GROMACS .gro file of N, CA and C in nm:
model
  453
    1UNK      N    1   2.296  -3.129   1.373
    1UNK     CA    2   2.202  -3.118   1.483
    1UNK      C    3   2.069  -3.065   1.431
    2UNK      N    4   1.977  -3.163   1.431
    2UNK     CA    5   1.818  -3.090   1.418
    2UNK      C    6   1.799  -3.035   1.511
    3UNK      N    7   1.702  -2.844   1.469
    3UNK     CA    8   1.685  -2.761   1.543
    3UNK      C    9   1.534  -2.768   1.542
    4UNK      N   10   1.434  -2.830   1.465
    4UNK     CA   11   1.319  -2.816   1.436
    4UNK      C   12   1.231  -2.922   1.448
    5UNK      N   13   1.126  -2.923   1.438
    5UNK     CA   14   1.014  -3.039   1.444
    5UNK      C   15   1.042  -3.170   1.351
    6UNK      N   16   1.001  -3.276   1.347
    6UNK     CA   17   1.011  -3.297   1.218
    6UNK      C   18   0.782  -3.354   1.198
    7UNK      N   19   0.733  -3.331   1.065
    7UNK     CA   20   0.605  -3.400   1.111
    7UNK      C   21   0.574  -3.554   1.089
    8UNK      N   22   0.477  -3.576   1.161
    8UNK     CA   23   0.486  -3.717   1.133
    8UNK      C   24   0.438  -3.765   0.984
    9UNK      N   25   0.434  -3.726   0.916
    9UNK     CA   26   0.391  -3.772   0.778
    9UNK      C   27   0.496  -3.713   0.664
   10UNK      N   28   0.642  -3.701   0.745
   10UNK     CA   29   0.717  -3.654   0.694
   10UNK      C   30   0.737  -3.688   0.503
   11UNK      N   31   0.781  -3.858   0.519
   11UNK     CA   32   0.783  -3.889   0.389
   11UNK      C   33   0.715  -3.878   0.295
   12UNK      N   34   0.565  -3.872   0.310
   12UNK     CA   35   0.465  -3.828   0.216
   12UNK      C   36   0.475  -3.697   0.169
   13UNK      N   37   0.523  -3.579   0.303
   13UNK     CA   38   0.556  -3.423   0.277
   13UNK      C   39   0.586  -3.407   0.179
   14UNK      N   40   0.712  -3.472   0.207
   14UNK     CA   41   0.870  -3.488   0.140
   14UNK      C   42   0.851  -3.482  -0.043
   15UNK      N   43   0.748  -3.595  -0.041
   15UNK     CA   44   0.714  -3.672  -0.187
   15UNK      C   45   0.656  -3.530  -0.306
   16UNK      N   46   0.546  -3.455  -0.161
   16UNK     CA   47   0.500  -3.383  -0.200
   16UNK      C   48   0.507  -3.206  -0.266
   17UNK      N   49   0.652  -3.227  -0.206
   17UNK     CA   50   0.759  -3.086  -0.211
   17UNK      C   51   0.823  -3.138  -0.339
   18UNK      N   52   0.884  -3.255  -0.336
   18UNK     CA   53   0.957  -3.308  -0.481
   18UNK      C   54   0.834  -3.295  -0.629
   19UNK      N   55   0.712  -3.343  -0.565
   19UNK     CA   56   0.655  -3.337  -0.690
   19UNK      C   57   0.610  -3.186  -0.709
   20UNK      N   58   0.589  -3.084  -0.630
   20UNK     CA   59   0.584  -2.896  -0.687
   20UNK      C   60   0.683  -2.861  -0.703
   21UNK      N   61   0.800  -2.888  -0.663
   21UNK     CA   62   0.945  -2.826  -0.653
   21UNK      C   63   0.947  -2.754  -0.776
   22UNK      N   64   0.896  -2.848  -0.924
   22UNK     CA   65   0.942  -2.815  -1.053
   22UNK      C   66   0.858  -2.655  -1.087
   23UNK      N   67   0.720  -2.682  -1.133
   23UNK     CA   68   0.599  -2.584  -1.073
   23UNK      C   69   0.627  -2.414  -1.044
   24UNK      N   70   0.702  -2.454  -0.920
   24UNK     CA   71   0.713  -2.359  -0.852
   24UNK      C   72   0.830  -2.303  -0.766
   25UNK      N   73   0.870  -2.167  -0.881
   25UNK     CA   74   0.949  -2.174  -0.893
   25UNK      C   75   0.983  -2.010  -0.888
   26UNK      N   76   1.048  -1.943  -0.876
   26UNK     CA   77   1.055  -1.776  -0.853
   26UNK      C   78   1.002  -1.720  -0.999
   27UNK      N   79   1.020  -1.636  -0.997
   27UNK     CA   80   0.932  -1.504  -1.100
   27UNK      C   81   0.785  -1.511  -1.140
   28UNK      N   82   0.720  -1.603  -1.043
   28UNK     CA   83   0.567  -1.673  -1.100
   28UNK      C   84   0.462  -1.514  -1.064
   29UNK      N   85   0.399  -1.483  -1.137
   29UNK     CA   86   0.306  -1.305  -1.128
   29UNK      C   87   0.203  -1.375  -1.007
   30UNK      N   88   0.147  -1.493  -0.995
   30UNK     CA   89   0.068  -1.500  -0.883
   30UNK      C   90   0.129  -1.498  -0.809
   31UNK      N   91   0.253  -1.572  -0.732
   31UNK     CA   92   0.294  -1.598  -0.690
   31UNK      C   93   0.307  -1.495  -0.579
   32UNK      N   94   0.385  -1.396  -0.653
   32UNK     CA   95   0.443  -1.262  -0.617
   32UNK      C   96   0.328  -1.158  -0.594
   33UNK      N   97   0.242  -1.177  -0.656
   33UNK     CA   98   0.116  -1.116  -0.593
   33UNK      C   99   0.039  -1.150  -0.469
   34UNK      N  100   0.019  -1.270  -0.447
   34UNK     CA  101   0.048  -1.301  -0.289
   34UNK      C  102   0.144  -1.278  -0.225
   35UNK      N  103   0.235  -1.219  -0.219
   35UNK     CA  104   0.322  -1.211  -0.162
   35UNK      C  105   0.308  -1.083  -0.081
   36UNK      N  106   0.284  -0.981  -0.213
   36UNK     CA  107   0.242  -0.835  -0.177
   36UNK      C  108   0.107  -0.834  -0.113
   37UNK      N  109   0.014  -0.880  -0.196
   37UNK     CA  110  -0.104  -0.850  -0.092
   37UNK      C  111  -0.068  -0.902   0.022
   38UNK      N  112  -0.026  -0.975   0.099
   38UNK     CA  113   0.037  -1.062   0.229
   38UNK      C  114   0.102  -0.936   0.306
   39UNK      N  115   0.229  -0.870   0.247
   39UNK     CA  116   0.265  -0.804   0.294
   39UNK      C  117   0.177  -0.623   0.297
   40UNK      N  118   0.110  -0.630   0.232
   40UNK     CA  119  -0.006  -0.553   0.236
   40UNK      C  120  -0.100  -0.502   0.350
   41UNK      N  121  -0.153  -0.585   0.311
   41UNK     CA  122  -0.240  -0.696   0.438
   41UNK      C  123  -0.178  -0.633   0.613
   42UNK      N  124  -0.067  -0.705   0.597
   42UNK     CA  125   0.019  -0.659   0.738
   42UNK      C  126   0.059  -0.586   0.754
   43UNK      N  127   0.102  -0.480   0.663
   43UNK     CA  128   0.185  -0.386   0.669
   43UNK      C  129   0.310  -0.392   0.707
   44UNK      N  130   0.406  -0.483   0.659
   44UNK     CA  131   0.521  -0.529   0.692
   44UNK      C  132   0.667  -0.522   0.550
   45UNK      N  133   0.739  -0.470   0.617
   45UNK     CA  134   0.830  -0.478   0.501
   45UNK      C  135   0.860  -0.590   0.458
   46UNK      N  136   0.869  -0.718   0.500
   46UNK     CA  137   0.895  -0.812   0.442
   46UNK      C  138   0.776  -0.940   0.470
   47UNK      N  139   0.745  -1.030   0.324
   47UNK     CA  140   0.669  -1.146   0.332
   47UNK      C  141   0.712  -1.220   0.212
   48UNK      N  142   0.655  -1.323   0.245
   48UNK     CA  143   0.746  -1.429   0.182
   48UNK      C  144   0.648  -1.579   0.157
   49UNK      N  145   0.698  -1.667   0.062
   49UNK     CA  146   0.633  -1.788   0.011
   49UNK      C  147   0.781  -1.881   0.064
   50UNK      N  148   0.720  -1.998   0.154
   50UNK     CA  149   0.856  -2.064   0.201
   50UNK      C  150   0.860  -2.210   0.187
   51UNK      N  151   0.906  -2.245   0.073
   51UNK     CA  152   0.844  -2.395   0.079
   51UNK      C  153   0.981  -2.490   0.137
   52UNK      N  154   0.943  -2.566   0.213
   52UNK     CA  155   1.037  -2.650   0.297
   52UNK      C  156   1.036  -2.793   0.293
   53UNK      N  157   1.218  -2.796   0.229
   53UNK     CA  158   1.200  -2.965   0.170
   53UNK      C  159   1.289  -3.042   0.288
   54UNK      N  160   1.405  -3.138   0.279
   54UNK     CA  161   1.443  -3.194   0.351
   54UNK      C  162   1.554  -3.149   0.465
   55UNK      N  163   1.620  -3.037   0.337
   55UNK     CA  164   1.725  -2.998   0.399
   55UNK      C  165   1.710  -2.857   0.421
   56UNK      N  166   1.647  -2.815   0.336
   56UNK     CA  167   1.639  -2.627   0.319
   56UNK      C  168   1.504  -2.608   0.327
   57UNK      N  169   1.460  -2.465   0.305
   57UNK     CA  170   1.360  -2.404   0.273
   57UNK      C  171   1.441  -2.315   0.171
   58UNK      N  172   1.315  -2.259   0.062
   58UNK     CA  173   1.353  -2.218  -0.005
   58UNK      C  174   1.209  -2.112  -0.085
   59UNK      N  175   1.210  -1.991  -0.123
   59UNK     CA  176   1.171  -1.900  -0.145
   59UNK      C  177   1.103  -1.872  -0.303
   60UNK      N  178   1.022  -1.909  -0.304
   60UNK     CA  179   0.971  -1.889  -0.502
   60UNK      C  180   0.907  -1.729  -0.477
   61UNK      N  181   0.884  -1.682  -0.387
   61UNK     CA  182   0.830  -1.538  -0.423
   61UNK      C  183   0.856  -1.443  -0.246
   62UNK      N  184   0.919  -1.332  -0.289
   62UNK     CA  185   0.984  -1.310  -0.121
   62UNK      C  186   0.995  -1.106  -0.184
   63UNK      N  187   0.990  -1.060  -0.070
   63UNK     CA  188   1.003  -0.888  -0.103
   63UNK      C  189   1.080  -0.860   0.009
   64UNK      N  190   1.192  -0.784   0.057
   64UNK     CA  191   1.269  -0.762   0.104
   64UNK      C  192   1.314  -0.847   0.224
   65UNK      N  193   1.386  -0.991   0.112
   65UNK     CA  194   1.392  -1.076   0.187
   65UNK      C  195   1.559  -1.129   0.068
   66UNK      N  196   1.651  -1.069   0.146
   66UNK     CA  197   1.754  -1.129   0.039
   66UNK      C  198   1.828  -1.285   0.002
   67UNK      N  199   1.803  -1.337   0.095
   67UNK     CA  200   1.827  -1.482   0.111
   67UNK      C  201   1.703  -1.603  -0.015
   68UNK      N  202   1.774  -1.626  -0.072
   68UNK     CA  203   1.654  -1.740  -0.147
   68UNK      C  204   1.627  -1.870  -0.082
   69UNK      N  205   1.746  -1.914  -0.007
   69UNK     CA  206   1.682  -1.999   0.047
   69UNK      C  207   1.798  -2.028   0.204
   70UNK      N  208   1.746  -2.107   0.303
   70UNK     CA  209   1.853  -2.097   0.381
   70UNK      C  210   1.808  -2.267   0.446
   71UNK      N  211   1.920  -2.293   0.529
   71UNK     CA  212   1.900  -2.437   0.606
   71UNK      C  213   1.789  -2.466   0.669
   72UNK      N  214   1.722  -2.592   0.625
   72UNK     CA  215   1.626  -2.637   0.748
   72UNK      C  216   1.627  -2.600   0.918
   73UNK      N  217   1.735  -2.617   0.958
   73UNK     CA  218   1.798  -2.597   1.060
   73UNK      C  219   1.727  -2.442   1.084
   74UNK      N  220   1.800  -2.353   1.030
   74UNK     CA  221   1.764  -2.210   1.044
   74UNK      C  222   1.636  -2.121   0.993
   75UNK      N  223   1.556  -2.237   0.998
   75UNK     CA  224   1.445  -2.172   0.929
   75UNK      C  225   1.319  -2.198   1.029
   76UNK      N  226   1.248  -2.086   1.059
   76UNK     CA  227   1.093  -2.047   1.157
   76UNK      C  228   0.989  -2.166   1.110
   77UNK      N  229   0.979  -2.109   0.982
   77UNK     CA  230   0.855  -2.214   0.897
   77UNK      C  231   0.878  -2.330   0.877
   78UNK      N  232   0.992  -2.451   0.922
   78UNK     CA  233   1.012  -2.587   0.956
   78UNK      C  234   0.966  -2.591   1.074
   79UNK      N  235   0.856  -2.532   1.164
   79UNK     CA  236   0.785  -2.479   1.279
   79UNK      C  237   0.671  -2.452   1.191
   80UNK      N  238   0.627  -2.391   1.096
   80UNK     CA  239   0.528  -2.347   1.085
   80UNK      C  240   0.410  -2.451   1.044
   81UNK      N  241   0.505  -2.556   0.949
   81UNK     CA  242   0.447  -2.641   0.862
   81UNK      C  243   0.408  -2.766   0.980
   82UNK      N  244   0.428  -2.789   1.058
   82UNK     CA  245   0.347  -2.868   1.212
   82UNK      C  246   0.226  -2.802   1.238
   83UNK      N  247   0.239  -2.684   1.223
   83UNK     CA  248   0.118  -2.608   1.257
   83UNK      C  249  -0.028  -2.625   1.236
   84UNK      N  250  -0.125  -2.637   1.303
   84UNK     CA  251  -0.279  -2.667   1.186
   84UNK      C  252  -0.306  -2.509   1.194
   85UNK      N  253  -0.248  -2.444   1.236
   85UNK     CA  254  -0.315  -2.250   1.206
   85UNK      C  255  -0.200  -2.197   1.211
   86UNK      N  256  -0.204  -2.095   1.202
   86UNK     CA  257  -0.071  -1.994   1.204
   86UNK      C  258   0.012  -1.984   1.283
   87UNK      N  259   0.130  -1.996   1.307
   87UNK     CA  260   0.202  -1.968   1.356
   87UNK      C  261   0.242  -1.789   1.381
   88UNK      N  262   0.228  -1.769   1.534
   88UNK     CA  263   0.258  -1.647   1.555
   88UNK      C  264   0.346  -1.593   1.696
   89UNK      N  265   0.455  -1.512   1.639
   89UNK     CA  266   0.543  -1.482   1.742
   89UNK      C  267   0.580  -1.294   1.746
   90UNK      N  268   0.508  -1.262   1.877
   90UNK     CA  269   0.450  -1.117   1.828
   90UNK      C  270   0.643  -1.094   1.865
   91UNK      N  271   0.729  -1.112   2.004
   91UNK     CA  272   0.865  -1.068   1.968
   91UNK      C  273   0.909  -1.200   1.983
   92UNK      N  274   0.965  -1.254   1.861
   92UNK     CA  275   1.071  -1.341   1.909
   92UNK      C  276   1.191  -1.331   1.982
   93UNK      N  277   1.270  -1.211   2.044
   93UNK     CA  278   1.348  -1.192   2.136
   93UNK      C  279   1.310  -1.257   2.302
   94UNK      N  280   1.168  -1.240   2.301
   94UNK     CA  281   1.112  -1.241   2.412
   94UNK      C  282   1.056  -1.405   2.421
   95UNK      N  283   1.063  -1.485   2.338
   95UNK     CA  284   1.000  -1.595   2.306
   95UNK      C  285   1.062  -1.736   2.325
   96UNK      N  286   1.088  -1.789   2.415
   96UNK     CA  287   1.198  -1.875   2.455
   96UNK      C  288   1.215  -2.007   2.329
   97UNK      N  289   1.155  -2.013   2.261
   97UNK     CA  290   1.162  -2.112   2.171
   97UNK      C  291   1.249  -2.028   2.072
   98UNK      N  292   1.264  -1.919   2.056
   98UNK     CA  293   1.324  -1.885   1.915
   98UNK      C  294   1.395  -1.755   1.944
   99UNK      N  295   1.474  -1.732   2.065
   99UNK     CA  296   1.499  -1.603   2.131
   99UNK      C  297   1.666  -1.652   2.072
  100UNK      N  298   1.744  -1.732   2.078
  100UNK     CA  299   1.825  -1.784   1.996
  100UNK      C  300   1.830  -1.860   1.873
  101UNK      N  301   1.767  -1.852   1.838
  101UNK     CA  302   1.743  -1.889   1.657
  101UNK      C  303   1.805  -1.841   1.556
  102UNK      N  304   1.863  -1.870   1.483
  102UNK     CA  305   2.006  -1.827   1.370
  102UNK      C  306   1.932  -1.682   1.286
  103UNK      N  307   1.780  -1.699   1.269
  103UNK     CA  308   1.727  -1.615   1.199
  103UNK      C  309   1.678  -1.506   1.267
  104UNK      N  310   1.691  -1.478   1.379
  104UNK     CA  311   1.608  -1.379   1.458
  104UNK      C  312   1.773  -1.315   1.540
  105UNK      N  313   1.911  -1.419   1.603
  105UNK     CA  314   2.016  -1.357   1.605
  105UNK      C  315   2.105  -1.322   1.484
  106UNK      N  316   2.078  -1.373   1.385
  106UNK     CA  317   2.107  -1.274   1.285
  106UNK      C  318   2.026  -1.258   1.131
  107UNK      N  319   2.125  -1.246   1.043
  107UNK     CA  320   2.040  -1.240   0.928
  107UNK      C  321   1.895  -1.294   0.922
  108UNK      N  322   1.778  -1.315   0.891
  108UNK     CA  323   1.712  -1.174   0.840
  108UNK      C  324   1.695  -1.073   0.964
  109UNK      N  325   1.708  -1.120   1.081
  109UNK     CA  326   1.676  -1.055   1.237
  109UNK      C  327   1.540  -1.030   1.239
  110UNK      N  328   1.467  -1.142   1.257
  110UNK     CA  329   1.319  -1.144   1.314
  110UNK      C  330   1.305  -1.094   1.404
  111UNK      N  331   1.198  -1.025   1.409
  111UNK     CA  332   1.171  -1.004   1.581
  111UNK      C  333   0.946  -1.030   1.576
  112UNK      N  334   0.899  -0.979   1.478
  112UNK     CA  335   0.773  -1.030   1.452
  112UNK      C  336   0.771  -1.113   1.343
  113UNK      N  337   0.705  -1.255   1.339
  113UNK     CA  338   0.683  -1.380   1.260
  113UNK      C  339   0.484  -1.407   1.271
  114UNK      N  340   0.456  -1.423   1.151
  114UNK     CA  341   0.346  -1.486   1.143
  114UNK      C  342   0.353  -1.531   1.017
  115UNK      N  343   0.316  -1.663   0.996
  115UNK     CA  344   0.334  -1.760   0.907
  115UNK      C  345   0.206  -1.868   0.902
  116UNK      N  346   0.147  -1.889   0.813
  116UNK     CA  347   0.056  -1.980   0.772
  116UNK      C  348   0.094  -2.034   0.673
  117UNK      N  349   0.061  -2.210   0.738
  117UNK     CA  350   0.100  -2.325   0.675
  117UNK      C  351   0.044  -2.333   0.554
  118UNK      N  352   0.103  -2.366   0.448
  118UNK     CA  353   0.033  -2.385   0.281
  118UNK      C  354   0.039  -2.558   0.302
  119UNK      N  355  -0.110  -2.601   0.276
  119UNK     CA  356  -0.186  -2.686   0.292
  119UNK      C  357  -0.183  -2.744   0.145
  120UNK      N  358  -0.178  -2.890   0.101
  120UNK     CA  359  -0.219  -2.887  -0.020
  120UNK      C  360  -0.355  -2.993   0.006
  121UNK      N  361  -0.447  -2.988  -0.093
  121UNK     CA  362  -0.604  -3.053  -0.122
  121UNK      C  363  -0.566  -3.183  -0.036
  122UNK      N  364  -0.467  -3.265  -0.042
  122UNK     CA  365  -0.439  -3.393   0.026
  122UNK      C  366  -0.387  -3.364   0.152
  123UNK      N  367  -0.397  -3.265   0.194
  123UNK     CA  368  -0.387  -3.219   0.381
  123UNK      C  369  -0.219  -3.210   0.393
  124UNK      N  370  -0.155  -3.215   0.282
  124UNK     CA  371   0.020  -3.201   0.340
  124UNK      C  372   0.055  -3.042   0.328
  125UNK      N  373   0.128  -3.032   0.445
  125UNK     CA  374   0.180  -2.876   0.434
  125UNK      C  375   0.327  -2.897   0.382
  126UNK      N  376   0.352  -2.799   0.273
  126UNK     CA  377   0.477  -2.843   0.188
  126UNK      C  378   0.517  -2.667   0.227
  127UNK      N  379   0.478  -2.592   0.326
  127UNK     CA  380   0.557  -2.472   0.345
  127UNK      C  381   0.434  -2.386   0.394
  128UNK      N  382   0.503  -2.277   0.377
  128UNK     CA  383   0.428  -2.098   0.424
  128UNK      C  384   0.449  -2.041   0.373
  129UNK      N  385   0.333  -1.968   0.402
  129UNK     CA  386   0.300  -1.795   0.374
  129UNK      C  387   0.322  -1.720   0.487
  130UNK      N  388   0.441  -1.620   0.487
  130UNK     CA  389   0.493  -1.544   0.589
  130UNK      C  390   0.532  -1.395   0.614
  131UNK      N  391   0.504  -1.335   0.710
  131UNK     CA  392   0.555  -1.213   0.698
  131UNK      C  393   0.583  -1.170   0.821
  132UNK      N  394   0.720  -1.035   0.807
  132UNK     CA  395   0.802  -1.058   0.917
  132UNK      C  396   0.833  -0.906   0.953
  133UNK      N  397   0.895  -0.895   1.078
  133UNK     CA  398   0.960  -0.729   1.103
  133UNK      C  399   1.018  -0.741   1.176
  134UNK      N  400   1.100  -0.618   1.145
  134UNK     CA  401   1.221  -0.603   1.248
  134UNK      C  402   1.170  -0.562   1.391
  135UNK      N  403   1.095  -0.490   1.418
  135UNK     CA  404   1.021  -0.472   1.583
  135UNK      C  405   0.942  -0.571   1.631
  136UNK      N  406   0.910  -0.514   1.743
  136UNK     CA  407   0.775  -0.605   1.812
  136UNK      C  408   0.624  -0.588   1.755
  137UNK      N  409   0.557  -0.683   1.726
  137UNK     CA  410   0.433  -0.642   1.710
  137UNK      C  411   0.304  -0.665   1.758
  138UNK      N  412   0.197  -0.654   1.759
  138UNK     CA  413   0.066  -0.728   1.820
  138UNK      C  414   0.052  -0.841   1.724
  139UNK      N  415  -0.006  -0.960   1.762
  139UNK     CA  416  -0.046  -1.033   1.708
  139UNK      C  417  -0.150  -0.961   1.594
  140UNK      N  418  -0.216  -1.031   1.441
  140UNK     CA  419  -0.268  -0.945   1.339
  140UNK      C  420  -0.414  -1.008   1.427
  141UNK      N  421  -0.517  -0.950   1.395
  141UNK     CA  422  -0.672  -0.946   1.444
  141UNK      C  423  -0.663  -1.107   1.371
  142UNK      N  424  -0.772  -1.163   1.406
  142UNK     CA  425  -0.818  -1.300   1.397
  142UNK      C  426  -0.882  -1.297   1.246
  143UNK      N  427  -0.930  -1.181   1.176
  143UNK     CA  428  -1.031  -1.212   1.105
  143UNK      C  429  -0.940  -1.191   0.953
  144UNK      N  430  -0.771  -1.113   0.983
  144UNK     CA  431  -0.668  -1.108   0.883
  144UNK      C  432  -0.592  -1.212   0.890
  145UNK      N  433  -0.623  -1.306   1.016
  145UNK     CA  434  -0.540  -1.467   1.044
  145UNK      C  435  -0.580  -1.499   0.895
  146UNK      N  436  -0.740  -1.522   0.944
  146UNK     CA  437  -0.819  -1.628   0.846
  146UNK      C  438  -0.812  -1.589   0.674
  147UNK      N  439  -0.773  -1.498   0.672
  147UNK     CA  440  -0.771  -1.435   0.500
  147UNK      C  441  -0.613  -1.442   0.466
  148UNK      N  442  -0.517  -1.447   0.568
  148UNK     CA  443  -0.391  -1.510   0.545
  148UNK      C  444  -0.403  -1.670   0.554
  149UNK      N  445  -0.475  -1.720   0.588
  149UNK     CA  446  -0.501  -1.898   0.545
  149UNK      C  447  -0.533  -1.923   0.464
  150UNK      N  448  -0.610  -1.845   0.359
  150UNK     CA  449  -0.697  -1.879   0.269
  150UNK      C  450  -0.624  -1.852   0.132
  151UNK      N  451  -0.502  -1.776   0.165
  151UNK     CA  452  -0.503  -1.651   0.036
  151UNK      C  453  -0.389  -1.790  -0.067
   0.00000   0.00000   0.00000
């Protein structure tokens, strides 16, 4: 059962996740340095790099995030990557799209999500940049949106 979007330029996505897949890949020092400044930035115990292929998403740089990778199905950012701006869900408990969602009723137990789509130069989003908490939160100011799009 698909739980998620799919986009319309799926197959090209697709092409485009297969050809970084190799690339990019966990222990990368930039990588992981976006990650932290991200979670920085927000002040959030956990953020994360989520790149999302056919079946999974999967994690090249993540900080208190124990899962490396988990099902398409169960994953926020197969939502995010439709997105043309960030995706933001100040409680997902409260949020009827994702108030039952595998990831928010259990493991990692979301309850704040903001995620920006990673864009590549040819306009395909092959995943996100994300960061998450266990409480409720305010949406982040508009002007830390735009420096989480960019980063």
């Amino acid at each position: 059962m698909q739980t998620y979007p799919i986009p319309f330029n799926e197959a090209a996505r697709q092409a485009a996740v297969d050809r970084i897949a190799g690339p990019v890949r966990g222990g990368d020092p930039v990588l992981d340095h976006i990650v932290a400044s991200v979670q920085e930035l927000l002040d959030v115990p956990s953020a994360f790099i989520s790149i999302v292929d056919g079946t999974r998403q999967w994690f090249p740089a993540r900080i208190s995030l124990s899962e490396t990778e988990m099902p398409r199905n169960g994953a926020i950012c197969a939502h995010t990557i439709v997105q043309t701006g960030p995706l933001i869900i100040p409680d997902a408990h409260a949020d009827e799209r994702f108030a039952q969602h595998p990831a928010v009723t259990g493991a990692p137990h979301v309850r704040f999500y903001v995620g920006a789509p990673i864009v590549l130069s040819d306009g395909l989003r092959v995943g996100s940049l994300c960061a998450i908490d266990l409480v409720p939160r305010d949406p982040p100011p508009q002007r830390t949106l735009k420096v989480l799009e960019h980063l």
